[in-house]
PDB file of C-alpha atoms in Angstrom:
ATOM      1  CA  MET O   1       4.700 -21.622  -9.184  1.00  0.00           C
ATOM      2  CA  PRO O   2       6.293 -20.615  -5.818  1.00  0.00           C
ATOM      3  CA  SER O   3       3.791 -19.504  -3.194  1.00  0.00           C
ATOM      4  CA  VAL O   4       5.578 -16.386  -2.096  1.00  0.00           C
ATOM      5  CA  PHE O   5       7.571 -13.620  -4.023  1.00  0.00           C
ATOM      6  CA  VAL O   6       9.815 -11.237  -1.988  1.00  0.00           C
ATOM      7  CA  GLN O   7      11.028  -8.201  -3.827  1.00  0.00           C
ATOM      8  CA  GLY O   8       9.825  -9.940  -7.079  1.00  0.00           C
ATOM      9  CA  ALA O   9      11.998 -13.012  -6.424  1.00  0.00           C
ATOM     10  CA  PRO O  10      10.570 -16.527  -5.474  1.00  0.00           C
ATOM     11  CA  ALA O  11      11.124 -17.559  -1.860  1.00  0.00           C
ATOM     12  CA  ASP O  12      10.985 -21.126  -0.478  1.00  0.00           C
ATOM     13  CA  HIS O  13       9.811 -20.017   2.950  1.00  0.00           C
ATOM     14  CA  TYR O  14       8.601 -16.733   4.576  1.00  0.00           C
ATOM     15  CA  PRO O  15       7.226 -15.689   7.879  1.00  0.00           C
ATOM     16  CA  ARG O  16       3.619 -14.701   8.541  1.00  0.00           C
ATOM     17  CA  HIS O  17       4.870 -11.039   8.863  1.00  0.00           C
ATOM     18  CA  ALA O  18       7.847  -9.430   6.987  1.00  0.00           C
ATOM     19  CA  PRO O  19      10.904  -9.380   9.335  1.00  0.00           C
ATOM     20  CA  GLU O  20      11.047  -5.534   8.985  1.00  0.00           C
ATOM     21  CA  ALA O  21       7.880  -5.232  11.090  1.00  0.00           C
ATOM     22  CA  ALA O  22       9.610  -6.601  14.255  1.00  0.00           C
ATOM     23  CA  ARG O  23      12.008  -3.737  14.075  1.00  0.00           C
ATOM     24  CA  GLY O  24       9.356  -1.114  13.490  1.00  0.00           C
ATOM     25  CA  ALA O  25       7.169   1.297  15.379  1.00  0.00           C
ATOM     26  CA  VAL O  26       3.570   2.054  14.580  1.00  0.00           C
ATOM     27  CA  ARG O  27       2.798   5.459  13.088  1.00  0.00           C
ATOM     28  CA  ARG O  28      -0.384   7.283  12.520  1.00  0.00           C
ATOM     29  CA  VAL O  29      -2.215   6.722   9.279  1.00  0.00           C
ATOM     30  CA  THR O  30      -3.053  10.011   7.607  1.00  0.00           C
ATOM     31  CA  GLU O  31      -6.622  10.549   6.273  1.00  0.00           C
ATOM     32  CA  VAL O  32      -8.298  11.899   3.099  1.00  0.00           C
ATOM     33  CA  GLY O  33      -8.159  15.711   3.201  1.00  0.00           C
ATOM     34  CA  GLU O  34      -4.779  15.900   4.765  1.00  0.00           C
ATOM     35  CA  GLU O  35      -2.370  17.824   2.460  1.00  0.00           C
ATOM     36  CA  VAL O  36       0.367  15.341   2.250  1.00  0.00           C
ATOM     37  CA  LEU O  37      -2.036  12.885   0.650  1.00  0.00           C
ATOM     38  CA  HIS O  38      -3.000  15.242  -2.081  1.00  0.00           C
ATOM     39  CA  ARG O  39       0.355  16.478  -3.728  1.00  0.00           C
ATOM     40  CA  PRO O  40       3.044  14.490  -5.485  1.00  0.00           C
ATOM     41  CA  CYS O  41       5.803  13.120  -3.054  1.00  0.00           C
ATOM     42  CA  ARG O  42       9.428  13.908  -3.371  1.00  0.00           C
ATOM     43  CA  ASP O  43      11.984  11.513  -4.808  1.00  0.00           C
ATOM     44  CA  VAL O  44      14.002   9.622  -2.382  1.00  0.00           C
ATOM     45  CA  THR O  45      17.580  10.678  -2.837  1.00  0.00           C
ATOM     46  CA  GLU O  46      19.319   9.395   0.297  1.00  0.00           C
ATOM     47  CA  PHE O  47      19.623   5.661   0.949  1.00  0.00           C
ATOM     48  CA  GLY O  48      20.562   4.695   4.391  1.00  0.00           C
ATOM     49  CA  PRO O  49      19.471   3.801   7.974  1.00  0.00           C
ATOM     50  CA  ASP O  50      16.682   6.502   8.127  1.00  0.00           C
ATOM     51  CA  LEU O  51      15.145   5.108   4.914  1.00  0.00           C
ATOM     52  CA  ALA O  52      15.460   1.602   6.311  1.00  0.00           C
ATOM     53  CA  ALA O  53      13.804   2.582   9.553  1.00  0.00           C
ATOM     54  CA  LEU O  54      10.886   4.184   7.780  1.00  0.00           C
ATOM     55  CA  ILE O  55      10.372   0.952   5.778  1.00  0.00           C
ATOM     56  CA  ASP O  56      10.368  -0.927   9.002  1.00  0.00           C
ATOM     57  CA  ASP O  57       7.784   1.372  10.522  1.00  0.00           C
ATOM     58  CA  MET O  58       5.610   1.202   7.401  1.00  0.00           C
ATOM     59  CA  PHE O  59       5.532  -2.674   7.422  1.00  0.00           C
ATOM     60  CA  LEU O  60       4.352  -2.704  11.101  1.00  0.00           C
ATOM     61  CA  THR O  61       1.898   0.145  10.516  1.00  0.00           C
ATOM     62  CA  MET O  62       0.393  -1.703   7.423  1.00  0.00           C
ATOM     63  CA  TYR O  63      -0.164  -4.920   9.496  1.00  0.00           C
ATOM     64  CA  VAL O  64      -1.731  -3.064  12.362  1.00  0.00           C
ATOM     65  CA  ALA O  65      -4.024  -1.526   9.848  1.00  0.00           C
ATOM     66  CA  GLU O  66      -4.693  -4.733   8.183  1.00  0.00           C
ATOM     67  CA  GLY O  67      -3.673  -3.382   4.798  1.00  0.00           C
ATOM     68  CA  ALA O  68      -2.313  -4.967   1.763  1.00  0.00           C
ATOM     69  CA  GLY O  69       0.010  -1.911   0.951  1.00  0.00           C
ATOM     70  CA  LEU O  70       1.047   1.485   2.459  1.00  0.00           C
ATOM     71  CA  ALA O  71       2.668   4.437   0.984  1.00  0.00           C
ATOM     72  CA  ALA O  72       5.033   6.850   2.828  1.00  0.00           C
ATOM     73  CA  ASN O  73       2.537   9.788   2.738  1.00  0.00           C
ATOM     74  CA  GLN O  74       0.057   7.605   4.515  1.00  0.00           C
ATOM     75  CA  VAL O  75       2.221   7.907   7.431  1.00  0.00           C
ATOM     76  CA  GLY O  76       2.922  11.610   6.901  1.00  0.00           C
ATOM     77  CA  VAL O  77       6.260  11.292   5.152  1.00  0.00           C
ATOM     78  CA  ASP O  78       6.475  13.211   1.759  1.00  0.00           C
ATOM     79  CA  LEU O  79       8.581  10.511  -0.043  1.00  0.00           C
ATOM     80  CA  ARG O  80       7.919   8.297  -3.116  1.00  0.00           C
ATOM     81  CA  LEU O  81       7.924   4.899  -1.440  1.00  0.00           C
ATOM     82  CA  PHE O  82       5.501   2.150  -0.506  1.00  0.00           C
ATOM     83  CA  VAL O  83       5.418  -1.311   0.972  1.00  0.00           C
ATOM     84  CA  TYR O  84       3.145  -4.361   0.333  1.00  0.00           C
ATOM     85  CA  ASP O  85       2.023  -7.742   1.411  1.00  0.00           C
ATOM     86  CA  CYS O  86      -0.599  -8.576  -0.989  1.00  0.00           C
ATOM     87  CA  PRO O  87      -1.973 -11.715  -2.667  1.00  0.00           C
ATOM     88  CA  ASP O  88      -2.811 -11.955  -6.409  1.00  0.00           C
ATOM     89  CA  ASP O  89      -5.748 -13.700  -7.772  1.00  0.00           C
ATOM     90  CA  ASP O  90      -4.070 -17.060  -7.793  1.00  0.00           C
ATOM     91  CA  GLY O  91      -3.231 -16.929  -4.069  1.00  0.00           C
ATOM     92  CA  VAL O  92       0.446 -16.197  -4.615  1.00  0.00           C
ATOM     93  CA  ARG O  93       1.709 -13.827  -1.858  1.00  0.00           C
ATOM     94  CA  HIS O  94       3.884 -10.781  -2.767  1.00  0.00           C
ATOM     95  CA  VAL O  95       5.860  -8.964  -0.189  1.00  0.00           C
ATOM     96  CA  GLY O  96       8.324  -6.001  -0.577  1.00  0.00           C
ATOM     97  CA  HIS O  97       8.949  -2.457  -0.812  1.00  0.00           C
ATOM     98  CA  ILE O  98       9.729  -0.148  -3.826  1.00  0.00           C
ATOM     99  CA  VAL O  99      11.353   3.257  -3.735  1.00  0.00           C
ATOM    100  CA  ASN O 100      10.697   5.978  -6.449  1.00  0.00           C
ATOM    101  CA  PRO O 101       8.122   3.795  -8.180  1.00  0.00           C
ATOM    102  CA  VAL O 102       7.193   4.526 -11.838  1.00  0.00           C
ATOM    103  CA  LEU O 103       4.236   2.539 -13.404  1.00  0.00           C
ATOM    104  CA  GLU O 104       4.714   1.511 -16.917  1.00  0.00           C
ATOM    105  CA  ALA O 105       2.086   2.907 -19.259  1.00  0.00           C
ATOM    106  CA  ALA O 106      -0.737   0.271 -19.999  1.00  0.00           C
ATOM    107  CA  SER O 107      -0.680  -1.016 -23.521  1.00  0.00           C
ATOM    108  CA  ALA O 108      -3.646  -0.173 -25.740  1.00  0.00           C
ATOM    109  CA  GLY O 109      -6.531  -2.515 -25.223  1.00  0.00           C
ATOM    110  CA  ARG O 110      -5.399  -3.753 -21.802  1.00  0.00           C
ATOM    111  CA  ARG O 111      -8.450  -4.957 -20.065  1.00  0.00           C
ATOM    112  CA  LEU O 112      -9.700  -3.147 -16.958  1.00  0.00           C
ATOM    113  CA  ILE O 113     -11.253  -4.991 -13.994  1.00  0.00           C
ATOM    114  CA  ASP O 114     -13.872  -3.106 -12.079  1.00  0.00           C
ATOM    115  CA  GLU O 115     -13.899  -4.354  -8.503  1.00  0.00           C
ATOM    116  CA  GLY O 116     -14.154  -3.226  -4.921  1.00  0.00           C
ATOM    117  CA  GLU O 117     -11.285  -1.106  -3.566  1.00  0.00           C
ATOM    118  CA  GLY O 118     -10.530   0.315  -0.152  1.00  0.00           C
ATOM    119  CA  CYS O 119      -7.777   2.653   1.311  1.00  0.00           C
ATOM    120  CA  LEU O 120      -6.375   2.773   4.688  1.00  0.00           C
ATOM    121  CA  SER O 121      -6.574   6.619   4.496  1.00  0.00           C
ATOM    122  CA  VAL O 122     -10.268   6.358   3.784  1.00  0.00           C
ATOM    123  CA  PRO O 123     -11.073   3.977   6.663  1.00  0.00           C
ATOM    124  CA  GLY O 124     -14.169   1.772   6.259  1.00  0.00           C
ATOM    125  CA  ALA O 125     -15.108   2.778   2.611  1.00  0.00           C
ATOM    126  CA  VAL O 126     -15.125   0.390  -0.313  1.00  0.00           C
ATOM    127  CA  MET O 127     -15.936   1.248  -3.759  1.00  0.00           C
ATOM    128  CA  SER O 128     -15.688  -0.238  -7.228  1.00  0.00           C
ATOM    129  CA  VAL O 129     -12.653   1.114  -9.257  1.00  0.00           C
ATOM    130  CA  PRO O 130     -11.538   0.010 -12.648  1.00  0.00           C
ATOM    131  CA  ARG O 131      -7.946  -1.007 -12.702  1.00  0.00           C
ATOM    132  CA  PRO O 132      -5.680  -2.912 -15.223  1.00  0.00           C
ATOM    133  CA  GLU O 133      -5.399  -6.681 -14.974  1.00  0.00           C
ATOM    134  CA  ARG O 134      -1.663  -6.497 -14.963  1.00  0.00           C
ATOM    135  CA  ALA O 135       0.831  -3.766 -13.771  1.00  0.00           C
ATOM    136  CA  VAL O 136       4.578  -3.368 -14.009  1.00  0.00           C
ATOM    137  CA  VAL O 137       6.375  -0.930 -11.641  1.00  0.00           C
ATOM    138  CA  ARG O 138      10.117   0.073 -11.834  1.00  0.00           C
ATOM    139  CA  GLY O 139      11.970   1.609  -9.043  1.00  0.00           C
ATOM    140  CA  GLN O 140      14.591   0.988  -6.433  1.00  0.00           C
ATOM    141  CA  ASP O 141      15.122  -0.933  -3.279  1.00  0.00           C
ATOM    142  CA  ARG O 142      16.139   0.480   0.043  1.00  0.00           C
ATOM    143  CA  ASP O 143      19.812   0.290  -1.088  1.00  0.00           C
ATOM    144  CA  GLY O 144      19.218   2.032  -4.350  1.00  0.00           C
ATOM    145  CA  ASN O 145      19.472  -0.962  -6.470  1.00  0.00           C
ATOM    146  CA  PRO O 146      17.156  -1.184  -9.633  1.00  0.00           C
ATOM    147  CA  LEU O 147      13.896  -3.125  -9.026  1.00  0.00           C
ATOM    148  CA  LEU O 148      11.171  -4.325 -11.284  1.00  0.00           C
ATOM    149  CA  ILE O 149       7.866  -5.639  -9.927  1.00  0.00           C
ATOM    150  CA  GLU O 150       5.054  -7.321 -11.917  1.00  0.00           C
ATOM    151  CA  GLY O 151       1.653  -8.091 -10.693  1.00  0.00           C
ATOM    152  CA  THR O 152      -1.715  -9.457 -11.946  1.00  0.00           C
ATOM    153  CA  GLY O 153      -5.249  -9.265 -10.585  1.00  0.00           C
ATOM    154  CA  TYR O 154      -5.477  -8.043  -6.988  1.00  0.00           C
ATOM    155  CA  PHE O 155      -1.827  -7.408  -6.668  1.00  0.00           C
ATOM    156  CA  ALA O 156      -1.796  -5.382  -9.858  1.00  0.00           C
ATOM    157  CA  ARG O 157      -4.553  -3.211  -8.261  1.00  0.00           C
ATOM    158  CA  CYS O 158      -2.358  -2.861  -5.143  1.00  0.00           C
ATOM    159  CA  LEU O 159       0.620  -1.721  -7.191  1.00  0.00           C
ATOM    160  CA  VAL O 160      -1.387   0.918  -9.159  1.00  0.00           C
ATOM    161  CA  HIS O 161      -3.152   2.055  -6.013  1.00  0.00           C
ATOM    162  CA  GLU O 162       0.054   2.639  -4.082  1.00  0.00           C
ATOM    163  CA  THR O 163       1.889   4.133  -6.924  1.00  0.00           C
ATOM    164  CA  ASP O 164      -1.029   6.571  -7.335  1.00  0.00           C
ATOM    165  CA  HIS O 165      -0.498   7.581  -3.649  1.00  0.00           C
ATOM    166  CA  THR O 166       3.118   8.665  -4.434  1.00  0.00           C
ATOM    167  CA  GLU O 167       1.657  10.950  -7.229  1.00  0.00           C
ATOM    168  CA  GLY O 168      -0.623  12.491  -4.827  1.00  0.00           C
ATOM    169  CA  HIS O 169      -3.742  10.673  -5.859  1.00  0.00           C
ATOM    170  CA  ILE O 170      -6.237   8.530  -3.717  1.00  0.00           C
ATOM    171  CA  TYR O 171      -8.689   6.284  -5.163  1.00  0.00           C
ATOM    172  CA  LEU O 172     -11.478   8.695  -4.492  1.00  0.00           C
ATOM    173  CA  ASP O 173     -10.008  10.848  -7.286  1.00  0.00           C
ATOM    174  CA  ARG O 174     -11.074   8.145  -9.787  1.00  0.00           C
ATOM    175  CA  LEU O 175     -14.684   8.163  -8.685  1.00  0.00           C
ATOM    176  CA  SER O 176     -17.633  10.291  -9.788  1.00  0.00           C
ATOM    177  CA  LYS O 177     -18.872  12.976  -7.408  1.00  0.00           C
ATOM    178  CA  ARG O 178     -21.760  10.907  -6.347  1.00  0.00           C
ATOM    179  CA  ASP O 179     -19.634   7.858  -5.656  1.00  0.00           C
ATOM    180  CA  LYS O 180     -17.128   9.909  -3.803  1.00  0.00           C
ATOM    181  CA  LYS O 181     -19.792  11.196  -1.565  1.00  0.00           C
ATOM    182  CA  ASP O 182     -20.996   7.520  -0.955  1.00  0.00           C
ATOM    183  CA  ALA O 183     -17.456   6.528   0.016  1.00  0.00           C
ATOM    184  CA  LEU O 184     -17.199   9.538   2.520  1.00  0.00           C
ATOM    185  CA  ARG O 185     -20.550   8.554   3.986  1.00  0.00           C
ATOM    186  CA  GLN O 186     -19.132   4.938   4.463  1.00  0.00           C
ATOM    187  CA  MET O 187     -16.087   6.309   6.158  1.00  0.00           C
ATOM    188  CA  ALA O 188     -18.164   8.532   8.514  1.00  0.00           C
ATOM    189  CA  ASP O 189     -20.277   5.484   9.410  1.00  0.00           C
ATOM    190  CA  ARG O 190     -17.522   2.988   9.873  1.00  0.00           C
ATOM    191  CA  ARG O 191     -14.401   5.061  10.979  1.00  0.00           C
ATOM    192  CA  ASP O 192     -14.735   4.401  14.784  1.00  0.00           C
ATOM    193  CA  GLU O 193     -15.216   0.704  14.196  1.00  0.00           C
ATOM    194  CA  VAL O 194     -12.103   0.580  12.039  1.00  0.00           C
ATOM    195  CA  PHE O 195     -10.059   2.541  14.567  1.00  0.00           C
ATOM    196  CA  ALA O 196     -11.062   0.205  17.419  1.00  0.00           C
ATOM    197  CA  ARG O 197      -9.981  -2.692  15.293  1.00  0.00           C
ATOM    198  CA  ARG O 198      -6.602  -1.134  14.676  1.00  0.00           C
ATOM    199  CA  ALA O 199      -6.088  -0.462  18.280  1.00  0.00           C
ATOM    200  CA  ALA O 200      -6.845  -4.135  19.189  1.00  0.00           C
ATOM    201  CA  ARG O 201      -4.651  -5.265  16.443  1.00  0.00           C
ATOM    202  CA  ALA O 202      -1.661  -3.016  17.742  1.00  0.00           C
ATOM    203  CA  GLU O 203      -2.036  -4.487  21.100  1.00  0.00           C
ATOM    204  CA  GLN O 204      -2.100  -8.089  19.652  1.00  0.00           C
ATOM    205  CA  LEU O 205       0.920  -7.583  17.625  1.00  0.00           C
ATOM    206  CA  GLY O 206       2.665  -5.837  20.592  1.00  0.00           C
ATOM    207  CA  ARG O 207       2.151  -8.860  22.783  1.00  0.00           C
ATOM    208  CA  ALA O 208       3.319 -11.176  20.048  1.00  0.00           C
ATOM    209  CA  ARG O 209       6.584  -9.101  19.709  1.00  0.00           C
ATOM    210  CA  SER O 210       7.252  -9.154  23.428  1.00  0.00           C
ATOM    211  CA  ALA O 211       6.516 -12.781  23.882  1.00  0.00           C
TER     212      ALA O 211
END
């Protein structure tokens, strides 16, 4: 089994960070309560340099925020798109982006795994959320070519979580009122710490890019 899959295809070698990040700029991560996170995003209809630049920015922003995935509305852009750099439960790394993602319906009886989940737009909070053990997402790449990405375990969780974002849902929407309040309390307690860590990470990556 290859140790890295890029855009769903096995790769012999891959750098620590996706090359897109070297071309990107850090953007502000939106937070729960902002309207752009709570409505379905628009389909991407134009494929070109602006879309490519957005993907570059999203990769760098994701690394600065130490995330496994990032949707466009998490940087304030109302488009159906996400990037990811995420391991599965076997330690295989998956890196890529997907435009206009559509999650295949789970088959009847598919097992759900209830594990801790966080979100860059709910900084500092981690709550248990049931997700399918396997996920399949269809969409397009930055050039408009058809794309199919499959994942299991933690990577399946990432694919479902990020596709949810493009539909205007955050993981808090899947929690009970009590658990949602708990998550928001965690965020209030830890938000400053998370933002300090992101600022330090941005400085660290900035020095690495200029070296």
